[in-house]
XYZ file of C-alpha atoms in Angstrom:
269
model
C -93.308 -24.276 12.667
C -91.098 -21.316 11.847
C -89.040 -22.189 8.790
C -85.713 -20.591 7.988
C -85.882 -18.040 5.163
C -84.031 -20.444 2.860
C -86.414 -23.343 3.519
C -89.423 -21.030 3.283
C -88.228 -19.855 -0.119
C -87.723 -23.481 -1.219
C -91.232 -24.406 -0.091
C -92.804 -21.487 -1.963
C -90.744 -22.273 -5.072
C -91.795 -25.931 -4.951
C -95.419 -25.089 -4.265
C -95.569 -22.948 -7.384
C -94.719 -26.033 -9.446
C -97.437 -28.283 -7.986
C -100.166 -25.744 -7.330
C -103.429 -26.459 -9.184
C -102.065 -29.739 -10.599
C -103.130 -33.332 -10.087
C -100.465 -34.384 -7.606
C -99.291 -37.939 -6.935
C -97.453 -38.515 -3.650
C -94.590 -41.016 -3.413
C -93.330 -41.833 0.081
C -90.325 -43.610 1.554
C -89.153 -44.687 4.985
C -88.368 -41.104 6.029
C -92.059 -40.300 6.403
C -92.426 -42.889 9.167
C -89.468 -41.916 11.348
C -91.681 -39.623 13.448
C -93.828 -42.706 14.130
C -90.847 -44.443 15.715
C -89.829 -46.537 12.709
C -86.219 -45.857 11.656
C -85.258 -45.513 8.019
C -82.467 -47.276 6.134
C -80.255 -44.434 5.016
C -81.514 -41.296 6.719
C -79.224 -38.465 7.698
C -77.266 -39.398 10.822
C -78.222 -43.068 10.654
C -75.955 -46.054 10.206
C -76.795 -47.654 6.872
C -78.655 -50.934 7.354
C -78.273 -54.035 5.235
C -81.492 -56.048 5.337
C -81.747 -59.692 4.357
C -81.908 -60.253 0.617
C -84.370 -62.412 -1.267
C -81.684 -64.931 -2.235
C -80.507 -65.284 1.356
C -84.043 -65.724 2.678
C -85.007 -68.350 0.122
C -81.596 -70.025 0.166
C -81.734 -71.814 3.515
C -83.979 -72.752 6.406
C -81.432 -71.264 8.816
C -81.720 -67.858 7.119
C -85.514 -67.969 7.303
C -85.401 -68.929 10.976
C -83.070 -65.999 11.603
C -85.421 -63.612 9.796
C -88.540 -64.760 11.646
C -86.802 -64.740 15.050
C -85.760 -61.138 14.521
C -89.130 -60.190 13.010
C -90.899 -61.783 15.999
C -89.366 -58.995 18.079
C -89.512 -56.193 15.507
C -93.102 -56.741 14.346
C -94.402 -55.663 17.724
C -92.900 -52.196 17.240
C -94.233 -51.906 13.687
C -97.677 -53.084 14.740
C -97.884 -50.564 17.572
C -96.701 -47.581 15.498
C -99.220 -44.817 14.862
C -99.512 -42.426 11.896
C -97.808 -39.090 12.407
C -98.755 -35.596 11.267
C -97.346 -36.151 7.775
C -99.482 -39.248 7.189
C -102.511 -37.364 8.506
C -101.901 -34.304 6.319
C -101.706 -36.478 3.209
C -104.871 -38.359 4.179
C -106.652 -35.052 4.729
C -105.928 -33.955 1.159
C -107.223 -37.204 -0.413
C -104.136 -37.332 -2.611
C -103.247 -40.746 -4.081
C -100.098 -42.344 -2.691
C -97.482 -44.748 -3.959
C -95.543 -45.857 -0.892
C -92.311 -47.784 -0.692
C -93.116 -48.485 2.949
C -94.572 -51.735 4.277
C -95.910 -50.401 7.593
C -99.527 -49.609 6.602
C -99.483 -46.186 8.274
C -101.001 -44.318 5.320
C -104.105 -46.505 5.500
C -104.263 -46.120 9.276
C -104.229 -42.350 8.796
C -107.208 -42.610 6.447
C -105.677 -42.507 2.968
C -107.947 -44.485 0.623
C -105.914 -44.605 -2.590
C -102.604 -46.241 -1.623
C -100.433 -48.440 -3.814
C -98.004 -50.404 -1.642
C -95.144 -50.741 -4.113
C -93.143 -53.103 -1.907
C -96.065 -54.955 -0.327
C -97.092 -55.047 3.323
C -95.843 -56.659 6.515
C -99.428 -57.358 7.583
C -99.629 -60.378 5.226
C -97.598 -63.569 4.986
C -97.556 -65.725 1.860
C -96.502 -69.330 1.223
C -93.791 -69.448 -1.424
C -95.029 -72.842 -2.699
C -98.827 -72.685 -2.919
C -99.471 -68.939 -2.576
C -101.825 -69.235 0.397
C -101.973 -66.153 2.605
C -102.279 -65.714 6.352
C -102.220 -62.527 8.425
C -99.050 -61.430 10.191
C -100.973 -61.679 13.455
C -101.683 -65.357 12.696
C -97.992 -65.901 11.941
C -97.209 -64.236 15.252
C -99.506 -66.670 17.059
C -97.854 -69.659 15.367
C -94.369 -68.398 16.212
C -95.386 -67.933 19.845
C -96.820 -71.453 20.050
C -93.584 -72.932 18.719
C -91.304 -70.661 20.753
C -93.125 -69.924 24.041
C -89.922 -68.935 25.838
C -88.636 -66.558 23.177
C -88.255 -63.036 24.550
C -89.748 -60.232 22.498
C -90.133 -57.241 24.836
C -86.631 -56.016 24.072
C -85.367 -52.476 23.606
C -83.472 -52.997 20.365
C -82.913 -51.260 17.055
C -85.299 -52.209 14.258
C -85.444 -51.482 10.535
C -88.427 -50.350 8.415
C -89.200 -53.994 7.585
C -89.382 -54.973 11.256
C -85.995 -56.657 11.389
C -84.682 -56.412 14.963
C -81.001 -56.286 15.835
C -80.845 -59.315 18.162
C -78.838 -62.475 18.605
C -80.886 -65.439 17.361
C -81.065 -68.784 19.154
C -80.260 -71.770 16.942
C -83.348 -73.617 18.194
C -85.888 -70.980 17.065
C -88.699 -72.816 15.244
C -90.624 -71.595 12.194
C -94.039 -73.000 11.179
C -94.483 -74.584 7.737
C -97.440 -73.711 5.517
C -100.537 -75.433 6.904
C -101.757 -76.187 3.362
C -98.706 -77.625 1.596
C -95.796 -77.692 4.036
C -93.902 -74.979 2.139
C -92.264 -71.975 3.780
C -93.767 -68.617 4.601
C -92.409 -65.245 3.540
C -93.686 -61.788 4.505
C -95.678 -60.362 1.588
C -93.050 -57.720 0.893
C -90.503 -57.188 -1.850
C -87.111 -58.106 -0.410
C -83.896 -56.486 -1.576
C -82.863 -58.299 -4.733
C -86.478 -59.177 -5.552
C -88.517 -57.505 -8.307
C -91.767 -55.609 -7.811
C -94.591 -57.724 -9.311
C -95.201 -56.659 -12.904
C -98.886 -55.809 -12.448
C -98.016 -53.555 -9.508
C -95.203 -51.895 -11.439
C -97.560 -51.255 -14.364
C -100.125 -49.708 -12.018
C -97.444 -47.409 -10.612
C -96.483 -46.370 -14.157
C -100.121 -45.654 -14.943
C -100.512 -43.504 -11.839
C -97.510 -41.418 -12.901
C -98.953 -41.039 -16.393
C -102.368 -40.009 -15.027
C -101.055 -37.237 -12.779
C -99.525 -33.873 -13.510
C -96.901 -33.591 -10.754
C -95.045 -35.772 -8.239
C -94.381 -34.974 -4.578
C -91.740 -37.316 -3.143
C -91.501 -37.470 0.657
C -88.846 -39.159 2.765
C -87.086 -41.279 0.173
C -83.410 -41.302 -0.766
C -84.551 -42.947 -4.036
C -81.688 -45.412 -3.704
C -83.936 -48.260 -4.853
C -84.635 -48.338 -8.572
C -88.350 -49.151 -8.163
C -88.860 -45.614 -6.867
C -86.194 -43.784 -8.849
C -87.508 -45.032 -12.193
C -90.914 -43.438 -11.466
C -89.258 -40.084 -10.887
C -87.250 -40.417 -14.111
C -90.427 -41.363 -15.967
C -92.247 -38.255 -14.724
C -89.323 -36.023 -15.656
C -89.199 -37.590 -19.118
C -92.878 -36.669 -19.427
C -91.868 -33.098 -18.477
C -93.856 -33.180 -15.246
C -92.611 -31.299 -12.172
C -91.139 -33.422 -9.387
C -90.681 -32.022 -5.875
C -88.599 -33.978 -3.335
C -88.610 -33.409 0.429
C -85.948 -35.404 2.256
C -83.385 -34.928 4.997
C -80.122 -35.657 3.269
C -79.155 -36.411 -0.325
C -81.134 -38.476 -2.814
C -80.218 -40.143 -6.078
C -82.441 -37.634 -7.891
C -80.693 -34.531 -6.585
C -79.886 -32.299 -9.531
C -82.540 -33.938 -11.695
C -85.785 -32.919 -10.020
C -87.663 -29.639 -10.281
C -87.206 -28.771 -6.608
C -85.478 -30.379 -3.626
C -86.159 -29.377 -0.017
C -83.666 -30.611 2.576
C -85.972 -30.458 5.579
C -88.057 -32.601 7.923
C -91.300 -33.472 6.143
C -93.663 -32.281 8.883
C -92.029 -28.844 8.881
C -92.731 -27.980 5.255
C -95.605 -30.247 4.218
C -98.356 -27.871 5.430
C -96.903 -25.107 3.274
C -96.839 -27.430 0.256
C -100.349 -28.862 0.615
C -102.509 -26.274 2.350
C -104.305 -23.601 0.329
C-alpha cells in the first residue's frame, strides 16, 4: 500500500515512539470492519444506539426483541473471518485488550487476549450464572421459532444486533437450570466491566511500555480510562483510527488512516 507523504510521516513518527518497547495493543470495532462487521461510530456511518443493560433486564419484551434481532445478526458475526490487521497482530505475538466481542483476534491466532467487554460466543443466566454456548442458544431459539427467517440482508451492529422488525410472538428459552433469563456474556451499554477484568486491564497497562490503539473512537470510558492511565504514567500512546477520537490532542501520535494501510509500517522491523 502506497501511503500519502503525510500518512507516511505520521507512521514513521509514531513508530519512533513504540520502537523497541513492550507494546500493548488495544482494539475497537474499527479493526473488524474489513471482516464485514460494521462499527458504531466510524467515519461515514450512522451512529447506532444499541440496547442498554437497563432496557434488556427491564422487561421480557425487550429481551425477546434483542434475541429475535440477534438470531439474525449472530449468523453474520459467526461467519466473519479475521482480516489482515488481526493476522498482523497475531503474527507479532503482542498482547491485546479488545473492546470487541467477535472473537476474531483469537481466530487469527492471538494467544494473549483480554476481552474487555466479554464475548458473544457465550450466554449466561442472570439468576444462577450457568453458561451455555451461543450455538446452543441458537439451537434453542430455532426450536422455539422454527418459522423465523434469518437469512436476511440487513444492517447489523458489532454486537450482532440486526435492524429488523420483530414479531410479537418470538419466543425466548428460559434457563434450563433455574428458569431465569439468558443474557449474552457481554458488557451492555450502561453496564460496568467486571472489576477483576478491569483490574487485569490496568495491570496490563502498567506492565507495558507503550500503547497502540487501533480502530476505537474511545467514546466508551472503559477504553478511554486506560489511555489516560498510560499517559499519566508518561507512556507513549499511538492511535490509528478513521475519524476523530475522544483522545485526540492527548495522545502521543494520532494517525487518521485505515488500519491495514499503516499497521505493517508500525509493526514490521
